[in-house]
Amino acid sequence: MADSNGLATAVARRRAPEAEVPLHIIRDDDLTPDAVADVFDLAARVKAHPRRYAHALEGRYLAVIFEKRSLRTRFTFELGMKTLGGESVFMDTGQQRIPDREPICDVARNLARWVDAIALRTFSHSTVEEFARHSRVPVINGLSELFHPCQSLTDFFTLQEIAGDLRAAKLAFVGDGNNVCHSLMLMGALTGAHVTVATPQAYPPKPELVARARELAAATGAVIETGHDPQRAVEDAHAVYTDVWASMGFEAEADERARVFVPYRVTPELFGRARPDAVFMHCLPAHRGEEVCEEVIESPRSAVFDQAENRLHIAKAILMMLLAK
Ligand code: CP
Ligand code: NVA
C-alpha cells in the first residue's frame, strides 16, 4: 500500500500491538533512531496537513493522569487526541502520588481495561516504570523526575526545522542536570547530534545516563559532552537551551539553587558566544531573570514558542505511532 500519509511506515515499524509487552515510551531510548525518524516524519506531515489525520484515531481513548501541574503536555495530548478523532480522559491526582490511594499495579490494570494508551506525569520515575510493567496498553511518560521524552522529541524536531541536518547541529544545555537534560542527551545521541552540557559541579546529569547516551552515540556518530563551563559549552552552538533551576518536586531547594546557578543564567553575553544565528530554547515554563534574561527569551532568536507549537505535532505523531490501527 502506498504510504501517502506516512502512517503505515510508523505503524509497521512499531512493536506489534498484540505483542505481550506493548511499546511504551517512558525514556528516550525506548525508541530506536529509526523510530525517532518516523516520529519526526509523521509530525512534519501532520503539521503540514492536519486535516488528513482528522479521523486517524477514531474510537481510540487516552487516559491522562498527572501528579504534577502542566500546560503544554496536558493540553497537547488532550487536544492531539481530539484533532485525530479520538478522545482523552484527564485525571488530576491533586498533586498526590498515584500510590498514595491505590497500588500502581492495580491502577494500571484498571486503566488498561478501559483505554488504548495512558499518558502519565509523575514525581518518581519508578512510578512510570511500575505502571508500564503492569499495563497491557502503551504508557507514555509525560515527565518524570528523570526523563521528558515528549519534550526532547519536540526539541530535536524543532532544531531540525531550524538547522537542518541534526548530525551537523550542536545543542548546548546550560543549567541543571535534570530530567530535560537527561532526555536531551539521550535524544541527541539517537539523532546523531552534538550535545554539550554545562552544569554546576553539584548538579550534574546522572553518570549512568551520560554513559548510556555515549553508548547510543557510538552507533549514530553523535557527540555527548558534559562539564561545568557554560562559556565553553555554548561556543559554536546552533541552540542554547536552559530549564528552570528548581524543577517540580525540588522547590524546597530553590533558594540554595538560586545562589549556585547564577553563572549558568543565559544572559545576552552568554548567548552572544554561540553562533550568530543560534536560537534560544527552553521547554517552558521559564523563570525570566533566573535561568534566562528577558532580552534573550523575548529576542527574535528565541524558539520557545516554536517548541511549544511543535509539542502538539509531536504528541499527535506519538499517539498515531502507538495507537493507529
Ligand atoms: N514543557 C512542558 O512539559 O510544559 P508543561 O509542564 O506545561 O507540560
Ligand atoms: N525540569 C522541569 C521541566 C518542566 C517542563 C520540571 O521537571 O519541573
CSV table of C-alpha atoms and ligand atoms in Angstrom, one decimal:
chain,number,residue,atom,x,y,z
A,1,MET,CA,0.0,0.0,0.0
A,2,ALA,CA,1.4,3.4,-0.9
A,3,ASP,CA,2.1,5.3,2.3
A,4,SER,CA,0.8,8.6,1.3
A,5,ASN,CA,0.5,9.9,4.9
A,6,GLY,CA,3.5,8.2,6.5
A,7,LEU,CA,1.3,6.4,9.0
A,8,ALA,CA,1.7,2.9,7.6
A,9,THR,CA,5.5,3.0,7.9
A,10,ALA,CA,5.4,4.2,11.5
A,11,VAL,CA,2.8,1.6,12.4
A,12,ALA,CA,4.6,-1.2,10.7
A,13,ARG,CA,7.9,-0.4,12.4
A,14,ARG,CA,6.5,0.0,15.9
A,15,ARG,CA,6.3,-3.1,18.1
A,16,ALA,CA,3.2,-5.3,17.1
A,17,PRO,CA,0.1,-4.3,19.2
A,18,GLU,CA,-0.6,-7.9,20.0
A,19,ALA,CA,3.0,-8.3,21.5
A,20,GLU,CA,3.0,-9.3,25.1
A,21,VAL,CA,4.9,-6.1,26.0
A,22,PRO,CA,3.5,-3.0,24.3
A,23,LEU,CA,5.7,-0.3,23.1
A,24,HIS,CA,6.0,2.1,26.0
A,25,ILE,CA,7.7,5.5,25.7
A,26,ILE,CA,9.0,6.0,29.2
A,27,ARG,CA,12.5,7.0,28.4
A,28,ASP,CA,14.0,8.3,25.2
A,29,ASP,CA,15.9,5.1,24.4
A,30,ASP,CA,12.7,3.1,24.3
A,31,LEU,CA,12.8,4.5,20.7
A,32,THR,CA,15.4,3.5,18.1
A,33,PRO,CA,16.9,6.0,15.8
A,34,ASP,CA,14.5,4.8,13.1
A,35,ALA,CA,11.5,5.2,15.3
A,36,VAL,CA,12.6,8.8,16.2
A,37,ALA,CA,12.9,9.4,12.4
A,38,ASP,CA,9.4,8.0,11.9
A,39,VAL,CA,8.0,10.3,14.7
A,40,PHE,CA,9.7,13.3,13.1
A,41,ASP,CA,8.3,12.4,9.6
A,42,LEU,CA,4.8,11.9,10.9
A,43,ALA,CA,5.0,15.1,12.9
A,44,ALA,CA,6.1,17.1,9.8
A,45,ARG,CA,3.2,15.6,7.8
A,46,VAL,CA,0.5,16.2,10.5
A,47,LYS,CA,1.8,19.7,10.9
A,48,ALA,CA,1.6,20.4,7.2
A,49,HIS,CA,-1.8,18.6,6.6
A,50,PRO,CA,-3.7,18.3,9.9
A,51,ARG,CA,-7.0,17.6,8.3
A,52,ARG,CA,-5.7,14.5,6.6
A,53,TYR,CA,-5.4,12.9,10.0
A,54,ALA,CA,-8.7,14.1,11.5
A,55,HIS,CA,-10.0,10.6,11.7
A,56,ALA,CA,-6.8,8.7,12.4
A,57,LEU,CA,-7.6,7.7,15.9
A,58,GLU,CA,-11.4,7.5,15.8
A,59,GLY,CA,-12.7,5.3,18.6
A,60,ARG,CA,-9.4,5.4,20.5
A,61,TYR,CA,-9.1,6.6,24.0
A,62,LEU,CA,-6.2,8.1,26.0
A,63,ALA,CA,-6.1,8.4,29.8
A,64,VAL,CA,-4.0,11.4,31.0
A,65,ILE,CA,-3.0,11.1,34.7
A,66,PHE,CA,-0.9,13.8,36.1
A,67,GLU,CA,0.6,14.1,39.6
A,68,LYS,CA,2.1,17.5,38.7
A,69,ARG,CA,0.9,20.6,37.1
A,70,SER,CA,1.1,21.1,33.3
A,71,LEU,CA,0.1,23.4,30.5
A,72,ARG,CA,1.8,22.1,27.4
A,73,THR,CA,1.9,18.4,28.0
A,74,ARG,CA,-1.7,18.1,29.1
A,75,PHE,CA,-3.0,20.4,26.5
A,76,THR,CA,-1.1,18.9,23.6
A,77,PHE,CA,-2.1,15.3,24.5
A,78,GLU,CA,-5.7,16.1,25.0
A,79,LEU,CA,-6.0,18.4,22.0
A,80,GLY,CA,-3.9,16.0,20.0
A,81,MET,CA,-6.4,13.1,20.6
A,82,LYS,CA,-9.4,15.4,19.8
A,83,THR,CA,-7.8,16.6,16.5
A,84,LEU,CA,-7.1,13.0,15.5
A,85,GLY,CA,-10.7,12.0,16.1
A,86,GLY,CA,-10.1,10.2,19.4
A,87,GLU,CA,-10.9,11.2,23.0
A,88,SER,CA,-9.0,11.7,26.2
A,89,VAL,CA,-10.0,11.4,29.9
A,90,PHE,CA,-7.9,13.5,32.3
A,91,MET,CA,-7.3,12.6,36.0
A,92,ASP,CA,-5.6,15.1,38.2
A,93,THR,CA,-4.3,13.4,41.3
A,94,GLY,CA,-4.4,16.8,43.2
A,95,GLN,CA,-0.6,16.7,43.4
A,96,GLN,CA,-0.8,13.4,45.3
A,97,ARG,CA,1.3,10.5,44.2
A,98,ILE,CA,-0.7,7.7,42.5
A,99,PRO,CA,0.2,5.0,45.0
A,100,ASP,CA,-1.0,7.2,47.9
A,101,ARG,CA,-4.5,5.9,47.2
A,102,GLU,CA,-4.1,2.6,45.4
A,103,PRO,CA,-1.3,0.3,44.4
A,104,ILE,CA,0.2,1.3,41.0
A,105,CYS,CA,-0.2,-2.2,39.7
A,106,ASP,CA,-4.0,-2.0,40.3
A,107,VAL,CA,-4.4,1.5,38.8
A,108,ALA,CA,-2.5,0.3,35.7
A,109,ARG,CA,-4.6,-2.8,35.3
A,110,ASN,CA,-7.8,-1.0,35.7
A,111,LEU,CA,-7.0,1.7,33.1
A,112,ALA,CA,-5.6,-0.8,30.6
A,113,ARG,CA,-9.1,-2.4,30.6
A,114,TRP,CA,-10.7,0.9,29.6
A,115,VAL,CA,-8.4,2.9,27.3
A,116,ASP,CA,-5.9,2.3,24.5
A,117,ALA,CA,-3.0,4.2,26.0
A,118,ILE,CA,-2.0,6.1,29.1
A,119,ALA,CA,0.0,9.4,29.4
A,120,LEU,CA,1.5,9.8,32.9
A,121,ARG,CA,3.3,12.7,34.7
A,122,THR,CA,4.8,11.6,38.0
A,123,PHE,CA,7.2,12.7,40.6
A,124,SER,CA,9.1,9.4,40.8
A,125,HIS,CA,10.3,7.7,37.7
A,126,SER,CA,9.8,4.3,39.3
A,127,THR,CA,6.0,5.0,39.2
A,128,VAL,CA,6.1,5.2,35.4
A,129,GLU,CA,8.2,2.1,35.2
A,130,GLU,CA,6.0,0.1,37.5
A,131,PHE,CA,2.9,1.4,35.7
A,132,ALA,CA,4.3,0.2,32.4
A,133,ARG,CA,5.2,-3.2,33.8
A,134,HIS,CA,1.5,-3.8,34.7
A,135,SER,CA,-0.1,-2.1,31.7
A,136,ARG,CA,-1.0,-4.0,28.6
A,137,VAL,CA,-1.6,-0.8,26.7
A,138,PRO,CA,1.2,1.7,25.8
A,139,VAL,CA,2.4,4.1,28.6
A,140,ILE,CA,3.8,7.5,27.6
A,141,ASN,CA,6.0,9.4,30.0
A,142,GLY,CA,4.7,13.0,30.1
A,143,LEU,CA,7.6,13.9,32.5
A,144,SER,CA,9.1,12.1,35.5
A,145,GLU,CA,12.0,13.2,37.7
A,146,LEU,CA,14.4,11.5,35.3
A,147,PHE,CA,13.1,12.0,31.7
A,148,HIS,CA,10.9,14.1,29.5
A,149,PRO,CA,10.9,12.3,26.2
A,150,CYS,CA,8.0,14.1,24.6
A,151,GLN,CA,9.9,17.3,25.2
A,152,SER,CA,13.2,16.1,23.7
A,153,LEU,CA,11.5,14.7,20.7
A,154,THR,CA,9.9,18.1,20.1
A,155,ASP,CA,13.2,19.9,20.7
A,156,PHE,CA,15.2,18.0,18.2
A,157,PHE,CA,12.3,18.1,15.7
A,158,THR,CA,12.3,21.9,16.1
A,159,LEU,CA,16.1,22.1,15.8
A,160,GLN,CA,16.0,20.0,12.6
A,161,GLU,CA,13.4,22.5,11.2
A,162,ILE,CA,15.8,25.4,12.1
A,163,ALA,CA,19.3,24.0,11.5
A,164,GLY,CA,18.6,21.2,9.0
A,165,ASP,CA,20.7,18.0,9.4
A,166,LEU,CA,20.9,17.2,13.1
A,167,ARG,CA,24.2,15.4,12.6
A,168,ALA,CA,25.8,18.8,11.9
A,169,ALA,CA,23.9,20.6,14.7
A,170,LYS,CA,25.2,21.4,18.2
A,171,LEU,CA,22.9,22.0,21.1
A,172,ALA,CA,24.3,23.4,24.4
A,173,PHE,CA,22.3,22.8,27.5
A,174,VAL,CA,23.2,25.1,30.4
A,175,GLY,CA,21.8,24.6,33.9
A,176,ASP,CA,20.5,21.7,36.0
A,177,GLY,CA,21.4,18.1,35.1
A,178,ASN,CA,17.7,17.3,35.4
A,179,ASN,CA,15.0,15.3,33.5
A,180,VAL,CA,15.1,17.6,30.5
A,181,CYS,CA,18.9,17.5,30.4
A,182,HIS,CA,18.8,13.7,30.5
A,183,SER,CA,16.3,13.4,27.7
A,184,LEU,CA,18.2,15.9,25.5
A,185,MET,CA,21.4,13.9,25.9
A,186,LEU,CA,19.7,10.6,25.0
A,187,MET,CA,17.6,12.1,22.2
A,188,GLY,CA,20.7,13.9,20.9
A,189,ALA,CA,22.5,10.6,20.9
A,190,LEU,CA,19.7,8.9,19.0
A,191,THR,CA,19.6,11.7,16.3
A,192,GLY,CA,23.3,11.9,15.8
A,193,ALA,CA,23.6,15.5,17.2
A,194,HIS,CA,26.3,17.2,19.2
A,195,VAL,CA,25.1,17.9,22.8
A,196,THR,CA,27.2,19.8,25.2
A,197,VAL,CA,26.0,20.1,28.8
A,198,ALA,CA,27.3,22.6,31.4
A,199,THR,CA,26.0,22.2,34.9
A,200,PRO,CA,27.2,23.3,38.4
A,201,GLN,CA,29.5,20.7,40.0
A,202,ALA,CA,26.8,19.7,42.5
A,203,TYR,CA,24.0,19.3,39.9
A,204,PRO,CA,25.4,17.1,37.1
A,205,PRO,CA,23.4,14.7,35.0
A,206,LYS,CA,23.3,11.1,36.3
A,207,PRO,CA,26.6,9.4,35.2
A,208,GLU,CA,24.8,6.3,34.1
A,209,LEU,CA,22.7,8.3,31.7
A,210,VAL,CA,25.7,10.1,30.4
A,211,ALA,CA,27.2,6.7,29.8
A,212,ARG,CA,24.1,5.4,28.1
A,213,ALA,CA,23.9,8.5,25.9
A,214,ARG,CA,27.6,7.9,24.8
A,215,GLU,CA,26.8,4.2,24.2
A,216,LEU,CA,24.0,5.3,21.8
A,217,ALA,CA,26.2,8.0,20.3
A,218,ALA,CA,28.8,5.4,19.3
A,219,ALA,CA,26.3,4.0,16.9
A,220,THR,CA,24.9,7.2,15.4
A,221,GLY,CA,28.0,9.5,15.4
A,222,ALA,CA,26.6,11.8,18.0
A,223,VAL,CA,28.9,13.6,20.4
A,224,ILE,CA,27.9,13.9,24.1
A,225,GLU,CA,30.0,16.2,26.3
A,226,THR,CA,29.5,17.2,29.9
A,227,GLY,CA,31.3,19.8,32.0
A,228,HIS,CA,30.9,22.8,34.2
A,229,ASP,CA,31.9,25.8,32.0
A,230,PRO,CA,28.9,27.5,30.3
A,231,GLN,CA,31.0,29.8,28.3
A,232,ARG,CA,32.8,26.9,26.6
A,233,ALA,CA,29.7,24.9,26.2
A,234,VAL,CA,27.9,27.4,24.1
A,235,GLU,CA,30.8,28.0,21.7
A,236,ASP,CA,29.7,27.2,18.1
A,237,ALA,CA,26.3,26.1,19.3
A,238,HIS,CA,23.2,26.2,17.0
A,239,ALA,CA,21.0,26.2,20.0
A,240,VAL,CA,21.5,27.3,23.6
A,241,TYR,CA,19.0,25.6,25.9
A,242,THR,CA,18.2,26.0,29.5
A,243,ASP,CA,15.5,24.9,32.0
A,244,VAL,CA,14.4,26.0,35.5
A,245,TRP,CA,16.9,25.8,38.3
A,246,ALA,CA,14.5,24.0,40.6
A,247,SER,CA,12.2,21.5,38.9
A,248,MET,CA,8.8,20.5,40.2
A,249,GLY,CA,9.4,18.4,43.3
A,250,PHE,CA,12.6,20.3,44.2
A,251,GLU,CA,11.0,23.6,45.3
A,252,ALA,CA,12.4,23.3,48.8
A,253,GLU,CA,15.9,23.7,47.3
A,254,ALA,CA,15.1,26.8,45.3
A,255,ASP,CA,17.0,29.3,47.5
A,256,GLU,CA,20.2,27.3,47.6
A,257,ARG,CA,20.0,26.6,43.9
A,258,ALA,CA,19.3,30.2,43.1
A,259,ARG,CA,22.7,31.0,44.5
A,260,VAL,CA,24.7,28.2,42.9
A,261,PHE,CA,23.2,28.6,39.4
A,262,VAL,CA,23.8,32.3,38.8
A,263,PRO,CA,26.8,31.7,36.4
A,264,TYR,CA,24.6,29.4,34.3
A,265,ARG,CA,22.0,32.1,33.6
A,266,VAL,CA,21.5,32.6,29.8
A,267,THR,CA,22.4,36.3,29.5
A,268,PRO,CA,22.7,38.2,26.3
A,269,GLU,CA,26.5,37.9,26.8
A,270,LEU,CA,26.5,34.1,27.2
A,271,PHE,CA,24.0,33.7,24.3
A,272,GLY,CA,26.3,36.0,22.2
A,273,ARG,CA,29.1,33.5,22.5
A,274,ALA,CA,27.1,30.9,20.5
A,275,ARG,CA,26.9,31.1,16.6
A,276,PRO,CA,25.5,34.4,15.4
A,277,ASP,CA,22.4,32.6,14.1
A,278,ALA,CA,21.9,30.4,17.2
A,279,VAL,CA,18.5,30.1,18.7
A,280,PHE,CA,17.5,30.1,22.3
A,281,MET,CA,15.5,27.1,23.5
A,282,HIS,CA,13.6,26.4,26.7
A,283,CYS,CA,10.9,23.7,27.5
A,284,LEU,CA,8.9,26.3,29.5
A,285,PRO,CA,7.6,27.4,31.9
A,286,ALA,CA,10.5,29.8,32.2
A,287,HIS,CA,11.5,32.0,35.1
A,288,ARG,CA,12.7,35.2,33.5
A,289,GLY,CA,15.5,36.8,35.4
A,290,GLU,CA,16.6,33.5,36.8
A,291,GLU,CA,17.8,30.9,34.3
A,292,VAL,CA,17.2,33.3,31.3
A,293,CYS,CA,17.2,37.1,30.8
A,294,GLU,CA,14.1,38.7,29.4
A,295,GLU,CA,16.1,40.1,26.4
A,296,VAL,CA,17.1,36.5,25.4
A,297,ILE,CA,13.8,34.7,25.7
A,298,GLU,CA,12.0,37.7,24.0
A,299,SER,CA,14.6,38.1,21.3
A,300,PRO,CA,13.8,37.3,17.6
A,301,ARG,CA,16.2,34.3,18.0
A,302,SER,CA,14.1,32.7,20.7
A,303,ALA,CA,12.5,29.5,19.5
A,304,VAL,CA,10.5,28.8,22.6
A,305,PHE,CA,7.0,29.2,21.0
A,306,ASP,CA,8.1,27.1,18.0
A,307,GLN,CA,8.9,24.4,20.5
A,308,ALA,CA,5.6,24.9,22.3
A,309,GLU,CA,3.7,24.7,18.9
A,310,ASN,CA,5.6,21.6,18.0
A,311,ARG,CA,4.7,19.8,21.2
A,312,LEU,CA,1.3,19.4,19.6
A,313,HIS,CA,2.5,17.9,16.3
A,314,ILE,CA,4.9,15.6,18.2
A,315,ALA,CA,2.2,14.5,20.6
A,316,LYS,CA,0.0,13.7,17.6
A,317,ALA,CA,2.8,11.7,15.9
A,318,ILE,CA,3.5,9.7,19.1
A,319,LEU,CA,-0.2,9.0,19.5
A,320,MET,CA,-0.6,7.8,16.0
A,321,MET,CA,2.5,5.7,16.1
A,322,LEU,CA,1.3,4.0,19.2
A,323,LEU,CA,-2.4,3.8,18.5
A,324,ALA,CA,-3.3,3.8,14.8
A,325,LYS,CA,-4.7,0.5,13.5
B,1,CP,N1,7.4,21.8,28.8
B,1,CP,C1,6.4,21.2,29.5
B,1,CP,O1,6.4,20.0,29.6
B,1,CP,O2,5.4,22.1,29.9
B,1,CP,P1,4.3,21.7,30.9
B,1,CP,O3,4.9,21.4,32.3
B,1,CP,O4,3.4,22.9,31.0
B,1,CP,O5,3.5,20.5,30.5
B,2,NVA,N1,12.6,20.3,34.6
B,2,NVA,C1,11.2,20.9,34.7
B,2,NVA,C2,10.6,20.7,33.4
B,2,NVA,C3,9.1,21.2,33.3
B,2,NVA,C4,8.5,21.0,32.0
B,2,NVA,C5,10.5,20.2,35.8
B,2,NVA,O1,10.6,19.0,35.9
B,2,NVA,O2,9.7,20.9,36.5
